[in-house]
Amino acid sequence: MSALEEEYRLDYFEEEGFERKECPSCGAHFWTRDHDRETCGEPPCAEYEFVGDPGFDEPHSLEEMREAYLSFFEDHGHERIDPYPVAAERWREDMMLTIASIADFQPLVTSGETPPPANPLTISQPCIRMQDIDNVGKTGRHTMAFEMMAHHAFNAREDVEGEYAYEGEVYWKDRTVELCDELLESMGADITEVTYIEDPWVGGGNAGPAIEVIYKGLELATLVFMCMERDPEGEYELKDGNRYSFMDTYVVDTGYGLERWTWMSQGTPTVYEAVYPEMIAFLRENAGIDHTEEEVDLVNRAARLSGNLDIDDVDDVEAARGEIAAELGIDVAELRELVEPLEAIYAIADHCRTLAYMFGDGIVPSNVETGYLARMVLRRTKRLCDAVGVDAPLDELVDMQAERLGYENRDTIRDVVRSEVEKYRETLERGGRRVEAIAEEYAERGEPIPTEELLELYDSHGIQPDMVAEIAGEVGAEVDRSDDFYSLVAARHDTPEEAEAVEGSGDDRFDDLPETETLYYDDQQRTQFEAVVLDVFEREEGYDVVLDQTMFYPEGGGQPADHGTLSTDDATVEVRDVQREDGVVLHRTDGDLGKGEFVKGQIDVTRRRRLMRHHTATHIVIHAAREVLGEHIRQAGAQKGIDSSRIDVRHYDRISRAEVKEIEDVANEIVMDNTSVSQEWPHRNEAEAEHGFDLYQGGIPPGTNIRLIHVAEDVQACGGTHVARTGDVGAIKIRSTERVQDGVERLTFAAGDAAISATQEVEDALYEAAEILDVSPQEVPETADRFFEEWKARGKEIDDLREQLAAARAGGGGGGEEVAVGDATAVIQRIDADMDELQATANAVAEDGTIAVIGSARDGAQFVVAAPEGTGVDAGEVVSELAARVGGGGGGPPDFAQGGGPDGEALEEALADAPDVLRRVLNA
């Protein structure tokens, strides 16, 4: 018996004459109106019965199906809300990509901390699930990018009135199933064929009963009833092995796959023809895929059974494909030849839609988090295009989907794709050599290259497993690739990095203290205040002073803490740092003022104003960067200071000098406009609805109401201190740009008097250079360029003279000893010169087929050995033995090697032994 069996015994099921059954094939329990039904109806227990025989009355496009769904729920008392971005990291810190519609409301709404934007509500939310990537194209139904149509209701038990942001019950399980039935019936479905499979849901510390809605072999919806939370003492043990108990809040969390409903209405062989008809047709033509009528029939018959290829349900996908081939009465190789090119086409179309969502919502490719996932999808797509023979530029293919999705930043999307394709080409050139070495190693062992090695090759070099297989095949090695390879790659990167724990957090000394009243938001220009000391805590160095109220800003949001003083009538202490723990502000001082004392606080005015200028300037600079570089620009980190500040932005290319100047121009125009810098505290739902999730550039604040800072057209959620008008910032000067990691550019800048100081520093350096060069500052660049070119020319002359000298020595002018080594001649010579000259001489000697052994005592003892092909001497072995005689080491390839050691006095003896060493190596 299921742990939650009673939760599925709905009044609606009883009223409608449903019967609970157990599937003899998979063991799942399900509810059905058809008392003669035996199986649950879901693959692999059934096939797609609607292929060629649509399950709804009328065919619908994606747009038509979306509107039909949302209108149905609007007509049934739900408010339609706009979808959120696919980049969930823009409004929550524990998730990178939006994987379900409920993610829009976690954790603040589902926990009852803040109210939902509407209750009940309906939405069609674009989602990306990386774990489905290996199924895309194969099963006929999986898409990595999809829209989850949903309706949600947020409920709270009546006996907890007033504790949560919503109260009472809107509706629960019976009404949810009834609405599903009514929707299906409105589309013309035969609801007697619908099965409701019991499948308890767990995730993110919550759980509850859930129902999968199956019709004609296809899962059309999942109805989740989130009502439980993880509890070690909980009554129910669920499938993840944890115990759970019921919560005060309970949420209707449904998911209806837009693409699958559209597919059901059309009955095409796969979901891809229903969702991407124009693109599939284009890709098939471009790749030259053309089938006879007989082949089309085979493909369509195979499509009805393709649900059996789900890697989550079968251990061996190819074995399952063999079973499909047997059922069709054809050889598995023939089936593979027919369907694999189509599977690639389907995956390309889906992946391009995924990339359009990602880049359209501002994700920038990189080596971490969402940037890594985007890069992985792009490289897999490019490899699929190459393998199946699609020669259309990838940026054009992604643009097809971006246009269909209605993105306005299509030029940026294409730029991102082109840049990434070029980076991928360079990566393949570098990584190919590494693959060859690994393949040779495993070939020698007689072992296949394991999946773990393939994962490392992909993570480190971006090399796709099928490319590894090609290279490995050339040296006689095989690869052991898991069917869910790309899902494994995604699993390595689909969770945000854990934030470092805040030092000292959770200190129980402050539990009995009230939250400190913060005055710095009331009047950010004010720098004096009065307060009462609530408590003083001794630290290893100094004291933590807690006041009832404060004007001191505690460190946070990349802004350093205020400094200043606290004074009584008898004493004054320095405030060297300010921190905040659980609402209590700690003033870290060099003295104890005494509990209960009345104090006067004085902020360091110069420091505070410099920090305010730089914080407001940070908002101005990122706004200017977006104006110049594109709407994809988002903050990846920031640190404010008193002399300079820095802001890291996500960008796919290096920032040019011309772009830096343009950003400066835009920023300083905002300063010169001298517009008001204002703050407000709206409800977060209202703020998000009006301004979107770009509000959270500097992080995601808690609470129902959030503080917004308006700087000209820029609006951001922010907890820092700011100037009153943009003119108070003074000049803004960008001091430098650098790439801190792939996909992240750093802008370091100064504002106000710090900007003047920064400019003067650069001018001082320029004037000093001008004085050294004896020219005017304006002539420095031209003069420096001329000197550099002259320096390069002289360097080339030196190299030419060195080569001439080496040739002269090789021709007999250097006094080298000639000895016979087998059929070859060797020249052994000491030249106390640098390594460049040794190498040049050795190369000159070896040009006529002579072995060269050149030694120098300029820096210890150094050797260069050149052994032309055919002499039978390994230069690396000779250098290794000679270098050992001078206390060192060396080596290299058989034709040219170098090495040495610290014992310069042993050089002559080592060169005297060189003939014997050469002959010994020859005869080895």
PDB file of N, CA, C and O in Angstrom, residues 276-329:
ATOM      1  N   TYR A 276       7.761  22.551 -34.215  1.00  0.00           N
ATOM      2  CA  TYR A 276       8.704  23.284 -35.080  1.00  0.00           C
ATOM      3  C   TYR A 276       8.511  22.893 -36.554  1.00  0.00           C
ATOM      4  O   TYR A 276       9.457  22.480 -37.220  1.00  0.00           O
ATOM      5  N   PRO A 277       7.328  22.978 -37.105  1.00  0.00           N
ATOM      6  CA  PRO A 277       7.109  22.434 -38.456  1.00  0.00           C
ATOM      7  C   PRO A 277       7.985  23.073 -39.524  1.00  0.00           C
ATOM      8  O   PRO A 277       8.576  22.364 -40.353  1.00  0.00           O
ATOM      9  N   GLU A 278       8.083  24.401 -39.503  1.00  0.00           N
ATOM     10  CA  GLU A 278       8.874  25.074 -40.537  1.00  0.00           C
ATOM     11  C   GLU A 278      10.354  24.752 -40.393  1.00  0.00           C
ATOM     12  O   GLU A 278      11.048  24.506 -41.389  1.00  0.00           O
ATOM     13  N   MET A 279      10.841  24.736 -39.174  1.00  0.00           N
ATOM     14  CA  MET A 279      12.267  24.489 -38.967  1.00  0.00           C
ATOM     15  C   MET A 279      12.633  23.051 -39.292  1.00  0.00           C
ATOM     16  O   MET A 279      13.695  22.779 -39.868  1.00  0.00           O
ATOM     17  N   ILE A 280      11.778  22.104 -38.923  1.00  0.00           N
ATOM     18  CA  ILE A 280      12.051  20.698 -39.250  1.00  0.00           C
ATOM     19  C   ILE A 280      12.120  20.530 -40.769  1.00  0.00           C
ATOM     20  O   ILE A 280      13.015  19.845 -41.293  1.00  0.00           O
ATOM     21  N   ALA A 281      11.197  21.149 -41.486  1.00  0.00           N
ATOM     22  CA  ALA A 281      11.200  21.051 -42.947  1.00  0.00           C
ATOM     23  C   ALA A 281      12.479  21.652 -43.518  1.00  0.00           C
ATOM     24  O   ALA A 281      13.105  21.088 -44.427  1.00  0.00           O
ATOM     25  N   PHE A 282      12.897  22.810 -42.981  1.00  0.00           N
ATOM     26  CA  PHE A 282      14.118  23.459 -43.457  1.00  0.00           C
ATOM     27  C   PHE A 282      15.342  22.578 -43.205  1.00  0.00           C
ATOM     28  O   PHE A 282      16.191  22.395 -44.089  1.00  0.00           O
ATOM     29  N   LEU A 283      15.451  22.039 -42.003  1.00  0.00           N
ATOM     30  CA  LEU A 283      16.614  21.222 -41.642  1.00  0.00           C
ATOM     31  C   LEU A 283      16.666  19.935 -42.466  1.00  0.00           C
ATOM     32  O   LEU A 283      17.749  19.508 -42.892  1.00  0.00           O
ATOM     33  N   ARG A 284      15.527  19.322 -42.705  1.00  0.00           N
ATOM     34  CA  ARG A 284      15.514  18.079 -43.514  1.00  0.00           C
ATOM     35  C   ARG A 284      16.003  18.363 -44.931  1.00  0.00           C
ATOM     36  O   ARG A 284      16.794  17.593 -45.487  1.00  0.00           O
ATOM     37  N   GLU A 285      15.534  19.461 -45.489  1.00  0.00           N
ATOM     38  CA  GLU A 285      15.964  19.811 -46.849  1.00  0.00           C
ATOM     39  C   GLU A 285      17.449  20.154 -46.868  1.00  0.00           C
ATOM     40  O   GLU A 285      18.185  19.710 -47.760  1.00  0.00           O
ATOM     41  N   ASN A 286      17.895  20.929 -45.865  1.00  0.00           N
ATOM     42  CA  ASN A 286      19.292  21.348 -45.825  1.00  0.00           C
ATOM     43  C   ASN A 286      20.225  20.155 -45.672  1.00  0.00           C
ATOM     44  O   ASN A 286      21.316  20.119 -46.246  1.00  0.00           O
ATOM     45  N   ALA A 287      19.802  19.156 -44.898  1.00  0.00           N
ATOM     46  CA  ALA A 287      20.633  17.971 -44.661  1.00  0.00           C
ATOM     47  C   ALA A 287      20.445  16.910 -45.733  1.00  0.00           C
ATOM     48  O   ALA A 287      21.136  15.881 -45.715  1.00  0.00           O
ATOM     49  N   GLY A 288      19.515  17.141 -46.660  1.00  0.00           N
ATOM     50  CA  GLY A 288      19.297  16.176 -47.747  1.00  0.00           C
ATOM     51  C   GLY A 288      18.624  14.902 -47.299  1.00  0.00           C
ATOM     52  O   GLY A 288      18.876  13.823 -47.855  1.00  0.00           O
ATOM     53  N   ILE A 289      17.744  14.989 -46.298  1.00  0.00           N
ATOM     54  CA  ILE A 289      17.029  13.802 -45.806  1.00  0.00           C
ATOM     55  C   ILE A 289      15.728  13.661 -46.581  1.00  0.00           C
ATOM     56  O   ILE A 289      14.846  14.523 -46.512  1.00  0.00           O
ATOM     57  N   ASP A 290      15.614  12.592 -47.348  1.00  0.00           N
ATOM     58  CA  ASP A 290      14.431  12.356 -48.189  1.00  0.00           C
ATOM     59  C   ASP A 290      14.101  10.870 -48.141  1.00  0.00           C
ATOM     60  O   ASP A 290      14.980  10.028 -48.347  1.00  0.00           O
ATOM     61  N   HIS A 291      12.855  10.538 -47.841  1.00  0.00           N
ATOM     62  CA  HIS A 291      12.459   9.145 -47.682  1.00  0.00           C
ATOM     63  C   HIS A 291      11.425   8.739 -48.732  1.00  0.00           C
ATOM     64  O   HIS A 291      10.621   9.555 -49.190  1.00  0.00           O
ATOM     65  N   THR A 292      11.462   7.471 -49.088  1.00  0.00           N
ATOM     66  CA  THR A 292      10.426   6.910 -49.949  1.00  0.00           C
ATOM     67  C   THR A 292       9.151   6.726 -49.132  1.00  0.00           C
ATOM     68  O   THR A 292       9.165   6.843 -47.898  1.00  0.00           O
ATOM     69  N   GLU A 293       8.049   6.435 -49.822  1.00  0.00           N
ATOM     70  CA  GLU A 293       6.782   6.222 -49.110  1.00  0.00           C
ATOM     71  C   GLU A 293       6.895   5.064 -48.127  1.00  0.00           C
ATOM     72  O   GLU A 293       6.364   5.117 -47.020  1.00  0.00           O
ATOM     73  N   GLU A 294       7.602   4.019 -48.536  1.00  0.00           N
ATOM     74  CA  GLU A 294       7.773   2.863 -47.654  1.00  0.00           C
ATOM     75  C   GLU A 294       8.587   3.239 -46.415  1.00  0.00           C
ATOM     76  O   GLU A 294       8.263   2.829 -45.298  1.00  0.00           O
ATOM     77  N   GLU A 295       9.619   4.045 -46.634  1.00  0.00           N
ATOM     78  CA  GLU A 295      10.440   4.476 -45.503  1.00  0.00           C
ATOM     79  C   GLU A 295       9.659   5.402 -44.576  1.00  0.00           C
ATOM     80  O   GLU A 295       9.802   5.325 -43.342  1.00  0.00           O
ATOM     81  N   VAL A 296       8.836   6.276 -45.143  1.00  0.00           N
ATOM     82  CA  VAL A 296       8.000   7.154 -44.330  1.00  0.00           C
ATOM     83  C   VAL A 296       7.077   6.331 -43.449  1.00  0.00           C
ATOM     84  O   VAL A 296       6.887   6.624 -42.257  1.00  0.00           O
ATOM     85  N   ASP A 297       6.503   5.283 -44.019  1.00  0.00           N
ATOM     86  CA  ASP A 297       5.609   4.420 -43.245  1.00  0.00           C
ATOM     87  C   ASP A 297       6.356   3.758 -42.092  1.00  0.00           C
ATOM     88  O   ASP A 297       5.840   3.668 -40.968  1.00  0.00           O
ATOM     89  N   LEU A 298       7.576   3.294 -42.366  1.00  0.00           N
ATOM     90  CA  LEU A 298       8.389   2.673 -41.312  1.00  0.00           C
ATOM     91  C   LEU A 298       8.707   3.669 -40.200  1.00  0.00           C
ATOM     92  O   LEU A 298       8.621   3.351 -39.008  1.00  0.00           O
ATOM     93  N   VAL A 299       9.095   4.879 -40.598  1.00  0.00           N
ATOM     94  CA  VAL A 299       9.423   5.916 -39.615  1.00  0.00           C
ATOM     95  C   VAL A 299       8.211   6.233 -38.737  1.00  0.00           C
ATOM     96  O   VAL A 299       8.334   6.361 -37.507  1.00  0.00           O
ATOM     97  N   ASN A 300       7.028   6.321 -39.352  1.00  0.00           N
ATOM     98  CA  ASN A 300       5.823   6.630 -38.598  1.00  0.00           C
ATOM     99  C   ASN A 300       5.457   5.495 -37.638  1.00  0.00           C
ATOM    100  O   ASN A 300       5.024   5.735 -36.502  1.00  0.00           O
ATOM    101  N   ARG A 301       5.638   4.266 -38.087  1.00  0.00           N
ATOM    102  CA  ARG A 301       5.361   3.125 -37.205  1.00  0.00           C
ATOM    103  C   ARG A 301       6.354   3.092 -36.042  1.00  0.00           C
ATOM    104  O   ARG A 301       5.983   2.810 -34.898  1.00  0.00           O
ATOM    105  N   ALA A 302       7.604   3.421 -36.343  1.00  0.00           N
ATOM    106  CA  ALA A 302       8.620   3.457 -35.281  1.00  0.00           C
ATOM    107  C   ALA A 302       8.320   4.572 -34.287  1.00  0.00           C
ATOM    108  O   ALA A 302       8.568   4.432 -33.085  1.00  0.00           O
ATOM    109  N   ALA A 303       7.770   5.686 -34.785  1.00  0.00           N
ATOM    110  CA  ALA A 303       7.465   6.824 -33.917  1.00  0.00           C
ATOM    111  C   ALA A 303       6.444   6.458 -32.853  1.00  0.00           C
ATOM    112  O   ALA A 303       6.520   6.934 -31.711  1.00  0.00           O
ATOM    113  N   ARG A 304       5.479   5.602 -33.205  1.00  0.00           N
ATOM    114  CA  ARG A 304       4.462   5.204 -32.232  1.00  0.00           C
ATOM    115  C   ARG A 304       5.080   4.443 -31.059  1.00  0.00           C
ATOM    116  O   ARG A 304       4.529   4.413 -29.961  1.00  0.00           O
ATOM    117  N   LEU A 305       6.238   3.817 -31.299  1.00  0.00           N
ATOM    118  CA  LEU A 305       6.901   3.008 -30.271  1.00  0.00           C
ATOM    119  C   LEU A 305       8.088   3.721 -29.624  1.00  0.00           C
ATOM    120  O   LEU A 305       8.737   3.177 -28.733  1.00  0.00           O
ATOM    121  N   SER A 306       8.386   4.934 -30.088  1.00  0.00           N
ATOM    122  CA  SER A 306       9.609   5.608 -29.643  1.00  0.00           C
ATOM    123  C   SER A 306       9.586   5.988 -28.161  1.00  0.00           C
ATOM    124  O   SER A 306      10.625   6.261 -27.570  1.00  0.00           O
ATOM    125  N   GLY A 307       8.399   5.994 -27.547  1.00  0.00           N
ATOM    126  CA  GLY A 307       8.333   6.258 -26.114  1.00  0.00           C
ATOM    127  C   GLY A 307       9.097   5.239 -25.293  1.00  0.00           C
ATOM    128  O   GLY A 307       9.439   5.481 -24.139  1.00  0.00           O
ATOM    129  N   ASN A 308       9.390   4.086 -25.879  1.00  0.00           N
ATOM    130  CA  ASN A 308      10.125   3.029 -25.177  1.00  0.00           C
ATOM    131  C   ASN A 308      11.623   3.305 -25.103  1.00  0.00           C
ATOM    132  O   ASN A 308      12.371   2.498 -24.546  1.00  0.00           O
ATOM    133  N   LEU A 309      12.089   4.430 -25.686  1.00  0.00           N
ATOM    134  CA  LEU A 309      13.521   4.748 -25.684  1.00  0.00           C
ATOM    135  C   LEU A 309      13.910   5.719 -24.574  1.00  0.00           C
ATOM    136  O   LEU A 309      15.040   6.212 -24.553  1.00  0.00           O
ATOM    137  N   ASP A 310      13.012   5.971 -23.646  1.00  0.00           N
ATOM    138  CA  ASP A 310      13.287   6.909 -22.551  1.00  0.00           C
ATOM    139  C   ASP A 310      14.407   6.356 -21.668  1.00  0.00           C
ATOM    140  O   ASP A 310      14.269   5.280 -21.075  1.00  0.00           O
ATOM    141  N   ILE A 311      15.528   7.092 -21.563  1.00  0.00           N
ATOM    142  CA  ILE A 311      16.676   6.599 -20.787  1.00  0.00           C
ATOM    143  C   ILE A 311      16.355   6.487 -19.302  1.00  0.00           C
ATOM    144  O   ILE A 311      17.071   5.803 -18.562  1.00  0.00           O
ATOM    145  N   ASP A 312      15.280   7.155 -18.853  1.00  0.00           N
ATOM    146  CA  ASP A 312      14.895   7.044 -17.450  1.00  0.00           C
ATOM    147  C   ASP A 312      14.161   5.745 -17.165  1.00  0.00           C
ATOM    148  O   ASP A 312      14.026   5.349 -16.003  1.00  0.00           O
ATOM    149  N   ASP A 313      13.695   5.076 -18.212  1.00  0.00           N
ATOM    150  CA  ASP A 313      12.904   3.862 -18.027  1.00  0.00           C
ATOM    151  C   ASP A 313      13.619   2.596 -18.497  1.00  0.00           C
ATOM    152  O   ASP A 313      13.231   1.487 -18.103  1.00  0.00           O
ATOM    153  N   VAL A 314      14.629   2.726 -19.355  1.00  0.00           N
ATOM    154  CA  VAL A 314      15.309   1.536 -19.893  1.00  0.00           C
ATOM    155  C   VAL A 314      16.792   1.592 -19.538  1.00  0.00           C
ATOM    156  O   VAL A 314      17.380   2.665 -19.433  1.00  0.00           O
ATOM    157  N   ASP A 315      17.386   0.430 -19.362  1.00  0.00           N
ATOM    158  CA  ASP A 315      18.806   0.356 -19.009  1.00  0.00           C
ATOM    159  C   ASP A 315      19.705   0.518 -20.224  1.00  0.00           C
ATOM    160  O   ASP A 315      20.817   1.026 -20.115  1.00  0.00           O
ATOM    161  N   ASP A 316      19.220   0.076 -21.386  1.00  0.00           N
ATOM    162  CA  ASP A 316      20.044   0.094 -22.591  1.00  0.00           C
ATOM    163  C   ASP A 316      19.177   0.582 -23.755  1.00  0.00           C
ATOM    164  O   ASP A 316      18.297  -0.142 -24.231  1.00  0.00           O
ATOM    165  N   VAL A 317      19.427   1.809 -24.186  1.00  0.00           N
ATOM    166  CA  VAL A 317      18.611   2.410 -25.240  1.00  0.00           C
ATOM    167  C   VAL A 317      18.729   1.622 -26.539  1.00  0.00           C
ATOM    168  O   VAL A 317      17.732   1.394 -27.235  1.00  0.00           O
ATOM    169  N   GLU A 318      19.940   1.190 -26.868  1.00  0.00           N
ATOM    170  CA  GLU A 318      20.119   0.467 -28.132  1.00  0.00           C
ATOM    171  C   GLU A 318      19.439  -0.892 -28.105  1.00  0.00           C
ATOM    172  O   GLU A 318      18.950  -1.378 -29.129  1.00  0.00           O
ATOM    173  N   ALA A 319      19.419  -1.527 -26.945  1.00  0.00           N
ATOM    174  CA  ALA A 319      18.694  -2.791 -26.837  1.00  0.00           C
ATOM    175  C   ALA A 319      17.199  -2.549 -27.036  1.00  0.00           C
ATOM    176  O   ALA A 319      16.505  -3.335 -27.701  1.00  0.00           O
ATOM    177  N   ALA A 320      16.702  -1.440 -26.469  1.00  0.00           N
ATOM    178  CA  ALA A 320      15.292  -1.101 -26.655  1.00  0.00           C
ATOM    179  C   ALA A 320      15.000  -0.794 -28.118  1.00  0.00           C
ATOM    180  O   ALA A 320      13.941  -1.146 -28.648  1.00  0.00           O
ATOM    181  N   ARG A 321      15.965  -0.151 -28.801  1.00  0.00           N
ATOM    182  CA  ARG A 321      15.783   0.119 -30.235  1.00  0.00           C
ATOM    183  C   ARG A 321      15.717  -1.200 -31.011  1.00  0.00           C
ATOM    184  O   ARG A 321      14.964  -1.331 -31.989  1.00  0.00           O
ATOM    185  N   GLY A 322      16.518  -2.176 -30.585  1.00  0.00           N
ATOM    186  CA  GLY A 322      16.488  -3.487 -31.223  1.00  0.00           C
ATOM    187  C   GLY A 322      15.132  -4.148 -31.080  1.00  0.00           C
ATOM    188  O   GLY A 322      14.652  -4.823 -32.016  1.00  0.00           O
ATOM    189  N   GLU A 323      14.489  -3.971 -29.921  1.00  0.00           N
ATOM    190  CA  GLU A 323      13.149  -4.545 -29.720  1.00  0.00           C
ATOM    191  C   GLU A 323      12.131  -3.873 -30.638  1.00  0.00           C
ATOM    192  O   GLU A 323      11.227  -4.535 -31.163  1.00  0.00           O
ATOM    193  N   ILE A 324      12.275  -2.553 -30.837  1.00  0.00           N
ATOM    194  CA  ILE A 324      11.374  -1.843 -31.752  1.00  0.00           C
ATOM    195  C   ILE A 324      11.565  -2.360 -33.174  1.00  0.00           C
ATOM    196  O   ILE A 324      10.597  -2.609 -33.910  1.00  0.00           O
ATOM    197  N   ALA A 325      12.838  -2.539 -33.583  1.00  0.00           N
ATOM    198  CA  ALA A 325      13.131  -3.050 -34.924  1.00  0.00           C
ATOM    199  C   ALA A 325      12.512  -4.430 -35.121  1.00  0.00           C
ATOM    200  O   ALA A 325      11.941  -4.729 -36.182  1.00  0.00           O
ATOM    201  N   ALA A 326      12.617  -5.265 -34.100  1.00  0.00           N
ATOM    202  CA  ALA A 326      12.055  -6.616 -34.200  1.00  0.00           C
ATOM    203  C   ALA A 326      10.539  -6.558 -34.361  1.00  0.00           C
ATOM    204  O   ALA A 326       9.952  -7.316 -35.148  1.00  0.00           O
ATOM    205  N   GLU A 327       9.895  -5.655 -33.629  1.00  0.00           N
ATOM    206  CA  GLU A 327       8.445  -5.527 -33.735  1.00  0.00           C
ATOM    207  C   GLU A 327       8.030  -5.016 -35.112  1.00  0.00           C
ATOM    208  O   GLU A 327       6.972  -5.384 -35.628  1.00  0.00           O
ATOM    209  N   LEU A 328       8.917  -4.177 -35.719  1.00  0.00           N
ATOM    210  CA  LEU A 328       8.622  -3.662 -37.062  1.00  0.00           C
ATOM    211  C   LEU A 328       9.012  -4.653 -38.144  1.00  0.00           C
ATOM    212  O   LEU A 328       8.687  -4.455 -39.321  1.00  0.00           O
ATOM    213  N   GLY A 329       9.779  -5.690 -37.774  1.00  0.00           N
ATOM    214  CA  GLY A 329      10.196  -6.705 -38.737  1.00  0.00           C
ATOM    215  C   GLY A 329      11.346  -6.272 -39.624  1.00  0.00           C
ATOM    216  O   GLY A 329      11.442  -6.718 -40.772  1.00  0.00           O
TER     217      GLY A 329
END
